[in-house]
XYZ file of N, CA, C and O in Angstrom:
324
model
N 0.830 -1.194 0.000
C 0.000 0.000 0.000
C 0.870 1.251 0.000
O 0.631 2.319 -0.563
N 1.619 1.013 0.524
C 2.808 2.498 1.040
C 3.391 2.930 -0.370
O 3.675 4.126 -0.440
N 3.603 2.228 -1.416
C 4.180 2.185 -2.781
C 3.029 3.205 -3.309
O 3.577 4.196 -3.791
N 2.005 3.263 -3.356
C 0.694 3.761 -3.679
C 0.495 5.158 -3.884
O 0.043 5.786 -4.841
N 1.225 5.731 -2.029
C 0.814 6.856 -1.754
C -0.183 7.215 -0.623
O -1.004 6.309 -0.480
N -0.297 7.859 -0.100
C -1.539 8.478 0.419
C -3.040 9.019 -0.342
O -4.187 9.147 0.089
N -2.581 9.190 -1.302
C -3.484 9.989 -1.912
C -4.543 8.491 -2.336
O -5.536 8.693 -3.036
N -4.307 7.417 -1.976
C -5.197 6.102 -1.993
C -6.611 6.265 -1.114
O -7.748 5.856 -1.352
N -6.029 7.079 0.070
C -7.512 7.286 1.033
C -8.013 8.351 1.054
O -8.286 8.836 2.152
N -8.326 9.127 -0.243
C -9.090 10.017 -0.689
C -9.922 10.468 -1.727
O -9.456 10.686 -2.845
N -10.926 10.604 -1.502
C -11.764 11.053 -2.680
C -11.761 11.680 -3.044
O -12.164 12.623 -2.363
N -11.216 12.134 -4.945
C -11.704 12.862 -5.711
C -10.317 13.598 -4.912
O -9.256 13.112 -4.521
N -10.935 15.146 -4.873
C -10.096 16.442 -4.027
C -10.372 16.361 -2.527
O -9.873 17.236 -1.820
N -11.070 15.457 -1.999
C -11.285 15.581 -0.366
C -10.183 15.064 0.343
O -9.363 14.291 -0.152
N -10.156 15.547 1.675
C -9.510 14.730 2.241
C -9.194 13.565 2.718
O -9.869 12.684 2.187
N -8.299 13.098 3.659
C -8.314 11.691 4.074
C -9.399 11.001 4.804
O -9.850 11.331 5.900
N -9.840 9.799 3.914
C -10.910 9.791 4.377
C -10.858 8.017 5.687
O -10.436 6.886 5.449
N -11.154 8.293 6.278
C -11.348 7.341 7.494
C -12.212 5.713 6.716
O -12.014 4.533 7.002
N -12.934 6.182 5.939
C -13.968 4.857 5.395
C -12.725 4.371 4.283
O -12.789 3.167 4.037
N -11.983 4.859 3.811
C -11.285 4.354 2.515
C -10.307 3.354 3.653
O -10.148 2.138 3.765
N -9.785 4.529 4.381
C -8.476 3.688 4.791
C -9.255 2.361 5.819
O -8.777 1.265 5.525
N -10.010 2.312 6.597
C -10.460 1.011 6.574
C -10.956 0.169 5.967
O -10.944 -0.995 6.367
N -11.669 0.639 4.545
C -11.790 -0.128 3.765
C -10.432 -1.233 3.001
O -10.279 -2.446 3.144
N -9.900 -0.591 2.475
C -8.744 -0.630 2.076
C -7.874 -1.455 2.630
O -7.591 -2.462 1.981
N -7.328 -1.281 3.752
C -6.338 -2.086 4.709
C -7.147 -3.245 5.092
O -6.543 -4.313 5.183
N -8.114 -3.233 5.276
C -9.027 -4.557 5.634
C -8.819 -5.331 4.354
O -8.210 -6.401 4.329
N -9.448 -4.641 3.092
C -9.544 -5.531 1.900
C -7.524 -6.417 1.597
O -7.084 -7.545 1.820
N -7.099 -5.548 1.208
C -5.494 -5.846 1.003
C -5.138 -6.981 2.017
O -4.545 -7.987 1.631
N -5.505 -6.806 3.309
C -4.471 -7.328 4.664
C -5.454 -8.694 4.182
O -4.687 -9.596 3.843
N -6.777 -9.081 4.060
C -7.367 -10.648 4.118
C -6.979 -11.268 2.850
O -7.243 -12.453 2.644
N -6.348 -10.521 1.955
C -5.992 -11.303 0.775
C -4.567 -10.802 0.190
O -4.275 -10.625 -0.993
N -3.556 -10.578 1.626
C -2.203 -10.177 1.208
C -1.528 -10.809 0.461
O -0.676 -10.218 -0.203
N -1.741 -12.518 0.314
C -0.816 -12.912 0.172
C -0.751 -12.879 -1.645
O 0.323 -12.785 -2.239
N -2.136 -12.978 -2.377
C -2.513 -12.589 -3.402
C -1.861 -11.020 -3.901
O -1.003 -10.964 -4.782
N -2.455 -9.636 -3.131
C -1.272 -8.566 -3.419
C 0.102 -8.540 -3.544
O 0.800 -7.924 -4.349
N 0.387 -9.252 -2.689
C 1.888 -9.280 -2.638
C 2.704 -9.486 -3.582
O 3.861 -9.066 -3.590
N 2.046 -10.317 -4.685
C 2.533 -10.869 -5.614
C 2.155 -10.109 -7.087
O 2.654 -10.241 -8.205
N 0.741 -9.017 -6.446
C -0.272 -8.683 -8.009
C 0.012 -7.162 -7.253
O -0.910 -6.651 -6.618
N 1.099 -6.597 -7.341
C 0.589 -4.901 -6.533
C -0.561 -4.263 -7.520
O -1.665 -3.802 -7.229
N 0.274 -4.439 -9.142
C -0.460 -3.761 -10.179
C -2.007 -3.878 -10.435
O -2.621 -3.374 -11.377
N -2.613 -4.785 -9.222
C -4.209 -4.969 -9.411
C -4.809 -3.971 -8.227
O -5.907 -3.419 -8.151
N -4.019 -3.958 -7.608
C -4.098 -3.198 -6.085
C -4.763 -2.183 -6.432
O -5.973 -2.029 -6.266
N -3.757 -1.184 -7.103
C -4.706 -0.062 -7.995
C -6.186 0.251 -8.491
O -6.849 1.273 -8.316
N -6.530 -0.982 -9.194
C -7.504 -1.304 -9.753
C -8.344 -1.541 -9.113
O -9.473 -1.261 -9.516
N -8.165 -2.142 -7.875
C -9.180 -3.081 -7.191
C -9.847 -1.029 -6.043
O -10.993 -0.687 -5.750
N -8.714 -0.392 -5.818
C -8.853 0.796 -5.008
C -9.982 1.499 -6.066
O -11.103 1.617 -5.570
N -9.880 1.818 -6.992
C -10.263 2.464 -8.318
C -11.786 2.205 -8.299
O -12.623 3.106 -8.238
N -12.116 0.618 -8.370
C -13.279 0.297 -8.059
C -14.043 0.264 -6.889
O -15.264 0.237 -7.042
N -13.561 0.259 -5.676
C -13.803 0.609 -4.115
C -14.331 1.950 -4.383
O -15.498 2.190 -4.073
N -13.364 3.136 -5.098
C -14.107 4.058 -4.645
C -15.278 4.593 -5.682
O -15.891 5.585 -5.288
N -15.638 4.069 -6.908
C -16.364 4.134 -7.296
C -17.955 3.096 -7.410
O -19.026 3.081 -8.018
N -17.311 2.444 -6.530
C -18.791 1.702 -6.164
C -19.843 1.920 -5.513
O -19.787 1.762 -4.293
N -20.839 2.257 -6.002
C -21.829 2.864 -5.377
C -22.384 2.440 -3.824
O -22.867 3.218 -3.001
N -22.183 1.059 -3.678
C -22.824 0.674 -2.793
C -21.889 1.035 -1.868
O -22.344 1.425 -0.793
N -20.284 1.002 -2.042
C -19.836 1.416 -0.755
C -19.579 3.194 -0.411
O -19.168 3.785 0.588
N -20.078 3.689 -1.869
C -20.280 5.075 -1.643
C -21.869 5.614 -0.346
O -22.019 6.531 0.462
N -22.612 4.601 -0.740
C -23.675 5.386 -0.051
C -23.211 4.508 1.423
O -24.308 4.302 1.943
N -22.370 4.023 2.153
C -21.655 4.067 3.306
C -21.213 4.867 3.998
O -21.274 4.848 5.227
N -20.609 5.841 3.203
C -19.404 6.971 3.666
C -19.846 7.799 3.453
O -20.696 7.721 2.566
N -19.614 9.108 4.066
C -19.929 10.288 4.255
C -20.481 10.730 5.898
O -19.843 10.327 6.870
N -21.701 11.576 6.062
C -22.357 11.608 7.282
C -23.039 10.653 7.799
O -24.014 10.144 7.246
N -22.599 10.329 8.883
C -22.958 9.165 10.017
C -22.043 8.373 9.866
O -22.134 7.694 10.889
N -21.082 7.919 9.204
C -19.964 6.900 7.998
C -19.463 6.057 9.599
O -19.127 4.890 9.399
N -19.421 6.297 10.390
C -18.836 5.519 11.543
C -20.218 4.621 12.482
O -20.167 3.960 13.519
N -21.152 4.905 11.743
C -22.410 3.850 12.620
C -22.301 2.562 11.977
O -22.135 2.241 10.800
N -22.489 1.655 13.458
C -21.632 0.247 13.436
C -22.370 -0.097 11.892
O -21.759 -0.603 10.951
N -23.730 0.277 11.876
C -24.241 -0.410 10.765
C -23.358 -0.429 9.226
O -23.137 -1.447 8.569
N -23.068 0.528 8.979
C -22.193 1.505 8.051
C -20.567 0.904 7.908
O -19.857 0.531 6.974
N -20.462 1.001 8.979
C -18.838 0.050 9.109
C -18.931 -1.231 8.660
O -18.321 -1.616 7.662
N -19.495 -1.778 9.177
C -19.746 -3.162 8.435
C -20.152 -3.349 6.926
O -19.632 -4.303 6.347
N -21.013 -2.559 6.231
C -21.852 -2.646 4.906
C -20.443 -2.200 4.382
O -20.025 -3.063 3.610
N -19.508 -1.096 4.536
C -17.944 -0.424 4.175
C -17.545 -2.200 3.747
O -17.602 -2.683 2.616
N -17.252 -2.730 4.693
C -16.371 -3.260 4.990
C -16.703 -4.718 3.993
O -15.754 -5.012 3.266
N -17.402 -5.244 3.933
C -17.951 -6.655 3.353
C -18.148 -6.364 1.874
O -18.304 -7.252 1.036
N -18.123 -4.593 1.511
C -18.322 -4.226 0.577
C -16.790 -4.447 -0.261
O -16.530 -4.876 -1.385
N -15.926 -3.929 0.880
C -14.318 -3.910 0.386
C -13.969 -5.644 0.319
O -12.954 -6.051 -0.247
N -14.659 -6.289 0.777
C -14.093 -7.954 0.713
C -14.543 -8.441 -0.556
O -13.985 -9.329 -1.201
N -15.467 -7.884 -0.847
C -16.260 -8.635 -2.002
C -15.276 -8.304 -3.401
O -14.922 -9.056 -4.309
N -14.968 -6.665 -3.123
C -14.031 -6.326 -4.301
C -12.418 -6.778 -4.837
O -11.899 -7.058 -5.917
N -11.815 -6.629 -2.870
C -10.484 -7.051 -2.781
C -10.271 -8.605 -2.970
O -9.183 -9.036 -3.353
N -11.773 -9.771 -2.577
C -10.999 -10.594 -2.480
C -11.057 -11.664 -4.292
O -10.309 -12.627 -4.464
């Protein structure tokens, strides 16, 4: 991930966003051993995280209710793994 940048846990021009980077590190870390070997999908797989709707309407206001964290999160497994 560090190869990447920062600019991985942000949308668009916003700032760092809290839902990416747990998305993200969750998705990568359950299927490291697959990245490790594919960085160049890594990209791709981020690319589609943040344009997926379903884990868009997650994030934003309220983005930390347990409900929300979880829907984030199963959303990022489905993509990463």
């Amino acid at each position: 991930i560090h190869q990447l940048g920062s600019r991985i846990f942000r949308f668009d021009k916003g700032g760092f966003s809290t839902s990416l980077y747990d998305a993200i590190t969750v998705g990568v870390s359950k299927n490291i051993d697959f990245y490790e070997k594919n960085k160049d999908v890594m990209q791709t797989k981020i690319d589609t995280l943040k344009n997926n709707s379903d884990f868009r309407k997650y994030t934003g206001s309220a983005a930390n209710s347990q409900y929300r964290v979880k829907k984030r999160i199963e959303t990022a497994l489905k993509i990463f793994s």
